[in-house]
Amino acid sequence: MSNRNQHGIDKRGAFNADKIIDRAVYNALAAVFMDGAYCQKAITDAINSLKDKRSSAFVTSAFYGVLDNNIRFEKIIDGLCENKPGVAPSIVLKIGLYYLRYADMPDYAAVNRAVELSKQLNGVFSGFINAVLKKSRGYEPKFNNGLERFTYEAGAPEWLCRLLITDYGETRAMKILTATLPELTHIRPVHSKITEEQFRKIANGCTFTECGCYCDKTVISKFQQDQVVAQSLSSMRAVKSYAKDVPNGKVIDLCAAPGGKSAYLYELGDYDITACDIYQHKITLINKLAAKSGAKVNAVLNDATVYNKDFDGKFDLVIADCPCSGTGTLKSKPDILLRRKLSDLDELTGLQYKILDVASRYCKQGGVLCYSTCSILKCENEKMRDSFLSAHGEYKLLDETKFLPDTDKCDGFYIVRFKRVSN
């Protein structure tokens, strides 16, 4: 079973039975489960509510630990409870199960903390919490079939497990779903504001990558505000794939918000970049990030699904980084598993093809068209590649790149590049 590192949980009991901490964990999870909040906002709000910021590591670890193990915990709760509990007691039970199974604390302390947390809420179900958590010690659920067991061990919904087993085989699918990735923030230097040598000196002791490094907030605070940008390693690797053998020219990024890829691309070559999005507030985000990064980017309001005659045949490099299931980012955004359904895929693949089809009209002859997603599903990737090529004889396959969590130690990402060979 996967588990996040227990930052802030020490054996001296520095965070023993602290009601404020447990309530912060609950509040963050309630924002996700009850209000549909994105995990990044939920945990940020919870941490900001803490007076003692030393507790933030524990709160973060417990919050993500529950989300990582949510499917396992739901299976355990279903097996222990005759009737499905309400959302609030379910959240408290999941926190208690996380404390019991993964936190470095005695069983009695884990149960007591969950019971005390239930009393903070209303106290009505504290006896229920106590009884279920005590029964849970040593409990392992029963499975009706192999897929049910696989789903439990992988910590992923059945529909996703079934698709990944079909795409990659059972062994590889399990490795992908249970891969462990760095939990620290990946940052890159803004080379117009800081040299590589200065960056490495300030970040000394961090884990460096070919694009930047992983570090914590303490290290980030040592840089001036505009010297570094937080950007995922997979995102940066994708941009390098887009730019391969295209060192300059006119570029359009059709689904650019919040603008990180466009800003990084500006550093890699001599590009005239147009970055688009359908929403004005996201255009503002693109401009803000470009300004921070010192990147010259022309942000334009544009619907990627609708043909724009002003863009026809104008670009040397066209990037269609399409909306997708996000299944490559489960490690950094586990709440995706709460939002996505199998039925979403038909709508997403239809949208992806529509964007790619429109994008194909913006590429010059001899230019490069890039299609990418942060999905690991072949229906959104390789099948989209084949559908496009079968309908567009004016393009040929140039190359494709795939990053997977188990082998590439970053979020999953897929990039395929097509070359326009005729009009």
GROMACS .gro file of C-alpha atoms in nm:
model
  423
    1MET     CA    1   0.000   0.000   0.000
    2SER     CA    2   0.126   0.345  -0.083
    3ASN     CA    3   0.191   0.594   0.194
    4ARG     CA    4   0.331   0.943   0.211
    5ASN     CA    5   0.630   1.028   0.426
    6GLN     CA    6   0.538   1.123   0.779
    7HIS     CA    7   0.682   1.473   0.787
    8GLY     CA    8   0.644   1.626   1.130
    9ILE     CA    9   0.547   1.305   1.316
   10ASP     CA   10   0.829   1.243   1.563
   11LYS     CA   11   0.863   0.969   1.820
   12ARG     CA   12   0.896   1.217   2.105
   13GLY     CA   13   0.529   1.289   2.068
   14ALA     CA   14   0.564   1.654   1.967
   15PHE     CA   15   0.219   1.648   1.811
   16ASN     CA   16   0.037   1.423   2.061
   17ALA     CA   17  -0.344   1.450   2.068
   18ASP     CA   18  -0.357   1.811   1.954
   19LYS     CA   19  -0.718   1.909   1.889
   20ILE     CA   20  -0.626   2.206   1.673
   21ILE     CA   21  -0.415   1.992   1.442
   22ASP     CA   22  -0.678   1.721   1.406
   23ARG     CA   23  -0.946   1.981   1.333
   24ALA     CA   24  -0.725   2.136   1.066
   25VAL     CA   25  -0.688   1.794   0.899
   26TYR     CA   26  -1.063   1.746   0.918
   27ASN     CA   27  -1.140   2.092   0.780
   28ALA     CA   28  -0.912   2.035   0.480
   29LEU     CA   29  -1.069   1.697   0.404
   30ALA     CA   30  -1.422   1.829   0.455
   31ALA     CA   31  -1.350   2.102   0.201
   32VAL     CA   32  -1.260   1.832  -0.053
   33PHE     CA   33  -1.526   1.571   0.028
   34MET     CA   34  -1.815   1.805   0.109
   35ASP     CA   35  -1.749   2.122  -0.089
   36GLY     CA   36  -1.560   1.984  -0.389
   37ALA     CA   37  -1.254   2.201  -0.323
   38TYR     CA   38  -0.927   2.127  -0.501
   39CYS     CA   39  -0.676   1.967  -0.267
   40GLN     CA   40  -0.415   2.243  -0.306
   41LYS     CA   41  -0.658   2.513  -0.193
   42ALA     CA   42  -0.803   2.298   0.085
   43ILE     CA   43  -0.466   2.222   0.244
   44THR     CA   44  -0.340   2.578   0.198
   45ASP     CA   45  -0.644   2.718   0.379
   46ALA     CA   46  -0.602   2.464   0.660
   47ILE     CA   47  -0.233   2.544   0.708
   48ASN     CA   48  -0.303   2.918   0.705
   49SER     CA   49  -0.546   2.864   0.992
   50LEU     CA   50  -0.272   2.719   1.214
   51LYS     CA   51  -0.106   2.950   1.464
   52ASP     CA   52   0.185   2.711   1.508
   53LYS     CA   53   0.323   2.658   1.158
   54ARG     CA   54   0.541   2.374   1.286
   55SER     CA   55   0.226   2.164   1.271
   56SER     CA   56   0.181   2.221   0.898
   57ALA     CA   57   0.395   1.923   0.795
   58PHE     CA   58   0.186   1.682   1.001
   59VAL     CA   59  -0.142   1.830   0.876
   60THR     CA   60  -0.023   1.808   0.516
   61SER     CA   61   0.096   1.450   0.554
   62ALA     CA   62  -0.227   1.335   0.720
   63PHE     CA   63  -0.444   1.518   0.463
   64TYR     CA   64  -0.270   1.364   0.163
   65GLY     CA   65  -0.237   1.030   0.343
   66VAL     CA   66  -0.614   1.004   0.376
   67LEU     CA   67  -0.668   1.101   0.011
   68ASP     CA   68  -0.403   0.853  -0.108
   69ASN     CA   69  -0.570   0.575   0.087
   70ASN     CA   70  -0.930   0.686   0.042
   71ILE     CA   71  -1.042   0.385  -0.163
   72ARG     CA   72  -0.880   0.144   0.082
   73PHE     CA   73  -1.037   0.319   0.379
   74GLU     CA   74  -1.382   0.315   0.217
   75LYS     CA   75  -1.353  -0.060   0.161
   76ILE     CA   76  -1.258  -0.109   0.527
   77ILE     CA   77  -1.544   0.113   0.648
   78ASP     CA   78  -1.793  -0.070   0.426
   79GLY     CA   79  -1.680  -0.400   0.576
   80LEU     CA   80  -1.705  -0.281   0.936
   81CYS     CA   81  -2.030  -0.084   0.923
   82GLU     CA   82  -2.374  -0.231   0.868
   83ASN     CA   83  -2.499   0.102   0.733
   84LYS     CA   84  -2.292   0.354   0.539
   85PRO     CA   85  -2.203   0.642   0.773
   86GLY     CA   86  -2.259   1.006   0.679
   87VAL     CA   87  -1.986   1.220   0.528
   88ALA     CA   88  -1.866   1.379   0.853
   89PRO     CA   89  -1.825   1.052   1.049
   90SER     CA   90  -1.668   0.892   0.740
   91ILE     CA   91  -1.403   1.164   0.731
   92VAL     CA   92  -1.331   1.118   1.102
   93LEU     CA   93  -1.306   0.740   1.053
   94LYS     CA   94  -1.062   0.787   0.764
   95ILE     CA   95  -0.845   1.015   0.976
   96GLY     CA   96  -0.853   0.757   1.256
   97LEU     CA   97  -0.764   0.476   1.014
   98TYR     CA   98  -0.475   0.681   0.880
   99TYR     CA   99  -0.347   0.745   1.232
  100LEU     CA  100  -0.383   0.376   1.321
  101ARG     CA  101  -0.221   0.233   1.010
  102TYR     CA  102   0.036   0.488   0.903
  103ALA     CA  103   0.110   0.749   1.170
  104ASP     CA  104   0.383   0.694   1.425
  105MET     CA  105   0.160   0.687   1.731
  106PRO     CA  106   0.021   0.418   1.965
  107ASP     CA  107  -0.314   0.264   1.872
  108TYR     CA  108  -0.485   0.405   2.181
  109ALA     CA  109  -0.367   0.756   2.093
  110ALA     CA  110  -0.492   0.722   1.734
  111VAL     CA  111  -0.837   0.610   1.850
  112ASN     CA  112  -0.857   0.874   2.123
  113ARG     CA  113  -0.766   1.153   1.883
  114ALA     CA  114  -1.038   1.049   1.640
  115VAL     CA  115  -1.293   1.024   1.923
  116GLU     CA  116  -1.195   1.369   2.053
  117LEU     CA  117  -1.224   1.506   1.701
  118SER     CA  118  -1.579   1.370   1.673
  119LYS     CA  119  -1.663   1.545   2.001
  120GLN     CA  120  -1.536   1.873   1.858
  121LEU     CA  121  -1.785   1.837   1.573
  122ASN     CA  122  -2.097   1.745   1.772
  123GLY     CA  123  -2.016   1.440   1.983
  124VAL     CA  124  -2.321   1.247   1.863
  125PHE     CA  125  -2.117   0.981   1.681
  126SER     CA  126  -1.814   0.959   1.913
  127GLY     CA  127  -1.918   0.616   2.046
  128PHE     CA  128  -1.960   0.491   1.690
  129ILE     CA  129  -1.611   0.618   1.596
  130ASN     CA  130  -1.458   0.451   1.901
  131ALA     CA  131  -1.623   0.115   1.828
  132VAL     CA  132  -1.544   0.103   1.457
  133LEU     CA  133  -1.179   0.204   1.499
  134LYS     CA  134  -1.123  -0.054   1.769
  135LYS     CA  135  -1.275  -0.322   1.543
  136SER     CA  136  -1.054  -0.207   1.256
  137ARG     CA  137  -0.729  -0.309   1.424
  138GLY     CA  138  -0.601  -0.609   1.232
  139TYR     CA  139  -0.903  -0.609   1.003
  140GLU     CA  140  -0.853  -0.689   0.635
  141PRO     CA  141  -1.144  -0.672   0.391
  142LYS     CA  142  -1.274  -0.960   0.183
  143PHE     CA  143  -1.280  -0.951  -0.197
  144ASN     CA  144  -1.522  -1.103  -0.443
  145ASN     CA  145  -1.276  -1.116  -0.731
  146GLY     CA  146  -0.923  -1.031  -0.842
  147LEU     CA  147  -1.014  -0.688  -0.978
  148GLU     CA  148  -1.164  -0.590  -0.643
  149ARG     CA  149  -0.840  -0.686  -0.470
  150PHE     CA  150  -0.633  -0.507  -0.733
  151THR     CA  151  -0.841  -0.191  -0.684
  152TYR     CA  152  -0.787  -0.205  -0.309
  153GLU     CA  153  -0.413  -0.265  -0.332
  154ALA     CA  154  -0.367   0.001  -0.600
  155GLY     CA  155  -0.582   0.255  -0.420
  156ALA     CA  156  -0.759   0.350  -0.743
  157PRO     CA  157  -1.119   0.321  -0.867
  158GLU     CA  158  -1.224   0.006  -1.048
  159TRP     CA  159  -1.289   0.178  -1.383
  160LEU     CA  160  -0.936   0.321  -1.389
  161CYS     CA  161  -0.774  -0.007  -1.284
  162ARG     CA  162  -0.961  -0.195  -1.554
  163LEU     CA  163  -0.847   0.048  -1.825
  164LEU     CA  164  -0.484   0.049  -1.709
  165ILE     CA  165  -0.471  -0.330  -1.692
  166THR     CA  166  -0.599  -0.339  -2.051
  167ASP     CA  167  -0.344  -0.075  -2.159
  168TYR     CA  168  -0.035  -0.195  -1.973
  169GLY     CA  169  -0.101  -0.537  -1.821
  170GLU     CA  170  -0.169  -0.608  -1.455
  171THR     CA  171   0.190  -0.597  -1.328
  172ARG     CA  172   0.281  -0.269  -1.497
  173ALA     CA  173  -0.052  -0.109  -1.408
  174MET     CA  174   0.012  -0.180  -1.039
  175LYS     CA  175   0.361  -0.029  -1.062
  176ILE     CA  176   0.226   0.285  -1.225
  177LEU     CA  177  -0.048   0.330  -0.966
  178THR     CA  178   0.173   0.265  -0.663
  179ALA     CA  179   0.484   0.454  -0.777
  180THR     CA  180   0.633   0.692  -0.521
  181LEU     CA  181   0.726   1.043  -0.638
  182PRO     CA  182   0.913   1.324  -0.461
  183GLU     CA  183   0.680   1.522  -0.236
  184LEU     CA  184   0.880   1.844  -0.234
  185THR     CA  185   0.817   2.134  -0.472
  186HIS     CA  186   1.001   2.131  -0.805
  187ILE     CA  187   1.138   2.473  -0.898
  188ARG     CA  188   1.332   2.607  -1.194
  189PRO     CA  189   1.561   2.909  -1.218
  190VAL     CA  190   1.454   3.211  -1.422
  191HIS     CA  191   1.777   3.251  -1.613
  192SER     CA  192   1.719   3.617  -1.692
  193LYS     CA  193   1.723   3.682  -1.316
  194ILE     CA  194   1.971   3.426  -1.181
  195THR     CA  195   2.257   3.221  -1.323
  196GLU     CA  196   2.265   2.843  -1.305
  197GLU     CA  197   2.568   2.865  -1.076
  198GLN     CA  198   2.388   3.102  -0.835
  199PHE     CA  199   2.079   2.881  -0.841
  200ARG     CA  200   2.276   2.570  -0.752
  201LYS     CA  201   2.465   2.750  -0.478
  202ILE     CA  202   2.149   2.868  -0.303
  203ALA     CA  203   1.980   2.528  -0.352
  204ASN     CA  204   2.286   2.337  -0.233
  205GLY     CA  205   2.184   2.004  -0.077
  206CYS     CA  206   1.856   1.980  -0.270
  207THR     CA  207   1.777   1.706  -0.521
  208PHE     CA  208   1.862   1.844  -0.863
  209THR     CA  209   1.701   1.742  -1.192
  210GLU     CA  210   1.794   1.828  -1.549
  211CYS     CA  211   1.551   2.122  -1.525
  212GLY     CA  212   1.577   2.250  -1.168
  213CYS     CA  213   1.548   2.091  -0.825
  214TYR     CA  214   1.313   1.962  -0.559
  215CYS     CA  215   1.315   2.169  -0.241
  216ASP     CA  216   1.106   2.281   0.055
  217LYS     CA  217   0.967   2.624   0.145
  218THR     CA  218   1.276   2.708   0.351
  219VAL     CA  219   1.499   2.684   0.045
  220ILE     CA  220   1.247   2.865  -0.179
  221SER     CA  221   1.243   3.157   0.068
  222LYS     CA  222   1.617   3.206   0.013
  223PHE     CA  223   1.558   3.315  -0.345
  224GLN     CA  224   1.431   3.654  -0.449
  225GLN     CA  225   1.068   3.635  -0.556
  226ASP     CA  226   1.133   3.652  -0.930
  227GLN     CA  227   1.441   3.426  -0.942
  228VAL     CA  228   1.258   3.092  -0.941
  229VAL     CA  229   0.927   2.950  -1.059
  230ALA     CA  230   0.750   2.642  -0.926
  231GLN     CA  231   0.693   2.407  -1.219
  232SER     CA  232   0.653   2.031  -1.232
  233LEU     CA  233   0.930   1.822  -1.384
  234SER     CA  234   0.685   1.654  -1.624
  235SER     CA  235   0.566   1.992  -1.751
  236MET     CA  236   0.921   2.105  -1.821
  237ARG     CA  237   1.012   1.778  -1.990
  238ALA     CA  238   0.705   1.817  -2.209
  239VAL     CA  239   0.815   2.164  -2.320
  240LYS     CA  240   1.158   2.030  -2.412
  241SER     CA  241   0.986   1.765  -2.622
  242TYR     CA  242   0.776   2.030  -2.801
  243ALA     CA  243   1.086   2.235  -2.882
  244LYS     CA  244   1.311   1.954  -3.006
  245ASP     CA  245   1.465   2.052  -3.342
  246VAL     CA  246   1.248   2.367  -3.352
  247PRO     CA  247   1.487   2.630  -3.211
  248ASN     CA  248   1.293   2.936  -3.327
  249GLY     CA  249   0.986   3.065  -3.506
  250LYS     CA  250   0.624   3.154  -3.441
  251VAL     CA  251   0.454   2.944  -3.173
  252ILE     CA  252   0.093   2.916  -3.061
  253ASP     CA  253   0.000   2.743  -2.734
  254LEU     CA  254  -0.374   2.688  -2.763
  255CYS     CA  255  -0.457   2.577  -2.407
  256ALA     CA  256  -0.188   2.772  -2.227
  257ALA     CA  257  -0.321   2.870  -1.884
  258PRO     CA  258  -0.172   2.923  -1.634
  259GLY     CA  259   0.116   2.985  -1.874
  260GLY     CA  260   0.404   2.788  -1.727
  261LYS     CA  261   0.482   2.595  -2.044
  262SER     CA  262   0.478   2.906  -2.263
  263ALA     CA  263   0.703   3.093  -2.020
  264TYR     CA  264   0.953   2.807  -2.006
  265LEU     CA  265   0.948   2.765  -2.384
  266TYR     CA  266   1.054   3.130  -2.415
  267GLU     CA  267   1.378   3.040  -2.234
  268LEU     CA  268   1.460   2.754  -2.470
  269GLY     CA  269   1.482   2.935  -2.804
  270ASP     CA  270   1.410   3.240  -3.014
  271TYR     CA  271   1.031   3.222  -3.023
  272ASP     CA  272   0.744   3.458  -3.094
  273ILE     CA  273   0.484   3.304  -2.862
  274THR     CA  274   0.107   3.344  -2.867
  275ALA     CA  275  -0.056   3.189  -2.559
  276CYS     CA  276  -0.432   3.135  -2.564
  277ASP     CA  277  -0.716   3.054  -2.329
  278ILE     CA  278  -1.093   3.076  -2.344
  279TYR     CA  279  -1.134   3.263  -2.012
  280GLN     CA  280  -1.025   3.620  -1.939
  281HIS     CA  281  -0.918   3.545  -1.581
  282LYS     CA  282  -0.682   3.280  -1.717
  283ILE     CA  283  -0.536   3.531  -1.962
  284THR     CA  284  -0.457   3.738  -1.655
  285LEU     CA  285  -0.279   3.437  -1.501
  286ILE     CA  286  -0.073   3.387  -1.819
  287ASN     CA  287   0.034   3.752  -1.821
  288LYS     CA  288   0.119   3.744  -1.451
  289LEU     CA  289   0.339   3.436  -1.481
  290ALA     CA  290   0.506   3.566  -1.798
  291ALA     CA  291   0.591   3.891  -1.621
  292LYS     CA  292   0.736   3.704  -1.323
  293SER     CA  293   0.939   3.481  -1.554
  294GLY     CA  294   1.063   3.765  -1.772
  295ALA     CA  295   0.904   3.592  -2.074
  296LYS     CA  296   0.766   3.779  -2.372
  297VAL     CA  297   0.432   3.613  -2.439
  298ASN     CA  298   0.134   3.750  -2.629
  299ALA     CA  299  -0.171   3.630  -2.433
  300VAL     CA  300  -0.487   3.610  -2.644
  301LEU     CA  301  -0.847   3.523  -2.564
  302ASN     CA  302  -0.937   3.234  -2.795
  303ASP     CA  303  -1.157   2.923  -2.797
  304ALA     CA  304  -0.936   2.632  -2.901
  305THR     CA  305  -1.234   2.436  -3.033
  306VAL     CA  306  -1.335   2.708  -3.283
  307TYR     CA  307  -1.139   2.778  -3.602
  308ASN     CA  308  -0.976   3.123  -3.605
  309LYS     CA  309  -0.893   3.240  -3.957
  310ASP     CA  310  -0.632   3.483  -3.821
  311PHE     CA  311  -0.421   3.184  -3.715
  312ASP     CA  312  -0.451   2.984  -4.038
  313GLY     CA  313  -0.112   2.850  -4.152
  314LYS     CA  314   0.080   3.107  -3.949
  315PHE     CA  315   0.283   2.901  -3.702
  316ASP     CA  316   0.603   2.698  -3.706
  317LEU     CA  317   0.509   2.523  -3.382
  318VAL     CA  318   0.152   2.456  -3.270
  319ILE     CA  319   0.091   2.319  -2.920
  320ALA     CA  320  -0.239   2.157  -2.826
  321ASP     CA  321  -0.193   2.061  -2.460
  322CYS     CA  322  -0.550   1.948  -2.419
  323PRO     CA  323  -0.787   1.915  -2.123
  324CYS     CA  324  -0.780   1.553  -2.011
  325SER     CA  325  -0.860   1.307  -1.733
  326GLY     CA  326  -0.547   1.409  -1.542
  327THR     CA  327  -0.474   1.046  -1.461
  328GLY     CA  328  -0.101   1.110  -1.492
  329THR     CA  329  -0.113   1.352  -1.197
  330LEU     CA  330  -0.278   1.132  -0.935
  331LYS     CA  331   0.026   1.154  -0.708
  332SER     CA  332   0.021   1.533  -0.693
  333LYS     CA  333  -0.357   1.574  -0.727
  334PRO     CA  334  -0.523   1.272  -0.560
  335ASP     CA  335  -0.861   1.448  -0.553
  336ILE     CA  336  -0.883   1.369  -0.926
  337LEU     CA  337  -0.990   1.020  -0.818
  338LEU     CA  338  -1.292   1.175  -0.647
  339ARG     CA  339  -1.394   1.379  -0.950
  340ARG     CA  340  -1.335   1.161  -1.254
  341LYS     CA  341  -1.577   0.898  -1.381
  342LEU     CA  342  -1.554   0.654  -1.669
  343SER     CA  343  -1.834   0.845  -1.843
  344ASP     CA  344  -1.611   1.156  -1.855
  345LEU     CA  345  -1.379   0.996  -2.108
  346ASP     CA  346  -1.613   1.013  -2.406
  347GLU     CA  347  -1.665   1.385  -2.354
  348LEU     CA  348  -1.292   1.447  -2.301
  349THR     CA  349  -1.175   1.251  -2.604
  350GLY     CA  350  -1.432   1.430  -2.818
  351LEU     CA  351  -1.305   1.765  -2.694
  352GLN     CA  352  -0.943   1.663  -2.746
  353TYR     CA  353  -0.999   1.558  -3.106
  354LYS     CA  354  -1.192   1.877  -3.182
  355ILE     CA  355  -0.905   2.091  -3.049
  356LEU     CA  356  -0.643   1.887  -3.236
  357ASP     CA  357  -0.842   1.903  -3.559
  358VAL     CA  358  -0.871   2.282  -3.535
  359ALA     CA  359  -0.505   2.315  -3.435
  360SER     CA  360  -0.397   2.129  -3.747
  361ARG     CA  361  -0.509   2.425  -3.960
  362TYR     CA  362  -0.273   2.667  -3.785
  363CYS     CA  363   0.052   2.491  -3.872
  364LYS     CA  364   0.271   2.602  -4.166
  365GLN     CA  365   0.384   2.344  -4.420
  366GLY     CA  366   0.703   2.200  -4.273
  367GLY     CA  367   0.591   2.306  -3.925
  368VAL     CA  368   0.534   2.088  -3.617
  369LEU     CA  369   0.202   2.018  -3.445
  370CYS     CA  370   0.220   1.889  -3.087
  371TYR     CA  371  -0.060   1.710  -2.905
  372SER     CA  372  -0.018   1.637  -2.535
  373THR     CA  373  -0.207   1.536  -2.221
  374CYS     CA  374  -0.126   1.466  -1.858
  375SER     CA  375  -0.316   1.139  -1.896
  376ILE     CA  376  -0.173   0.787  -1.893
  377LEU     CA  377  -0.473   0.634  -2.072
  378LYS     CA  378  -0.425   0.514  -2.427
  379CYS     CA  379  -0.775   0.624  -2.527
  380GLU     CA  380  -0.661   0.984  -2.474
  381ASN     CA  381  -0.314   0.934  -2.618
  382GLU     CA  382  -0.215   0.665  -2.868
  383LYS     CA  383  -0.571   0.620  -2.995
  384MET     CA  384  -0.599   0.996  -3.047
  385ARG     CA  385  -0.272   0.984  -3.242
  386ASP     CA  386  -0.404   0.711  -3.470
  387SER     CA  387  -0.741   0.882  -3.523
  388PHE     CA  388  -0.570   1.205  -3.621
  389LEU     CA  389  -0.328   1.044  -3.865
  390SER     CA  390  -0.603   0.846  -4.035
  391ALA     CA  391  -0.797   1.168  -4.102
  392HIS     CA  392  -0.509   1.401  -4.184
  393GLY     CA  393  -0.294   1.287  -4.476
  394GLU     CA  394  -0.120   1.625  -4.474
  395TYR     CA  395   0.062   1.521  -4.156
  396LYS     CA  396   0.308   1.247  -4.074
  397LEU     CA  397   0.415   1.115  -3.734
  398LEU     CA  398   0.737   1.281  -3.623
  399ASP     CA  399   0.788   1.127  -3.278
  400GLU     CA  400   0.618   1.063  -2.946
  401THR     CA  401   0.725   1.070  -2.584
  402LYS     CA  402   0.560   0.924  -2.277
  403PHE     CA  403   0.653   0.977  -1.912
  404LEU     CA  404   0.520   0.731  -1.655
  405PRO     CA  405   0.551   0.762  -1.276
  406ASP     CA  406   0.713   0.424  -1.215
  407THR     CA  407   1.000   0.465  -1.463
  408ASP     CA  408   1.042   0.840  -1.512
  409LYS     CA  409   0.989   0.955  -1.152
  410CYS     CA  410   0.751   1.232  -1.250
  411ASP     CA  411   0.383   1.277  -1.325
  412GLY     CA  412   0.254   1.090  -1.627
  413PHE     CA  413   0.257   1.285  -1.953
  414TYR     CA  414   0.214   1.206  -2.322
  415ILE     CA  415   0.344   1.410  -2.617
  416VAL     CA  416   0.310   1.325  -2.985
  417ARG     CA  417   0.448   1.547  -3.261
  418PHE     CA  418   0.328   1.559  -3.620
  419LYS     CA  419   0.501   1.729  -3.912
  420ARG     CA  420   0.293   1.903  -4.175
  421VAL     CA  421   0.421   1.770  -4.508
  422SER     CA  422   0.163   1.924  -4.741
  423ASN     CA  423  -0.125   2.168  -4.755
   0.00000   0.00000   0.00000
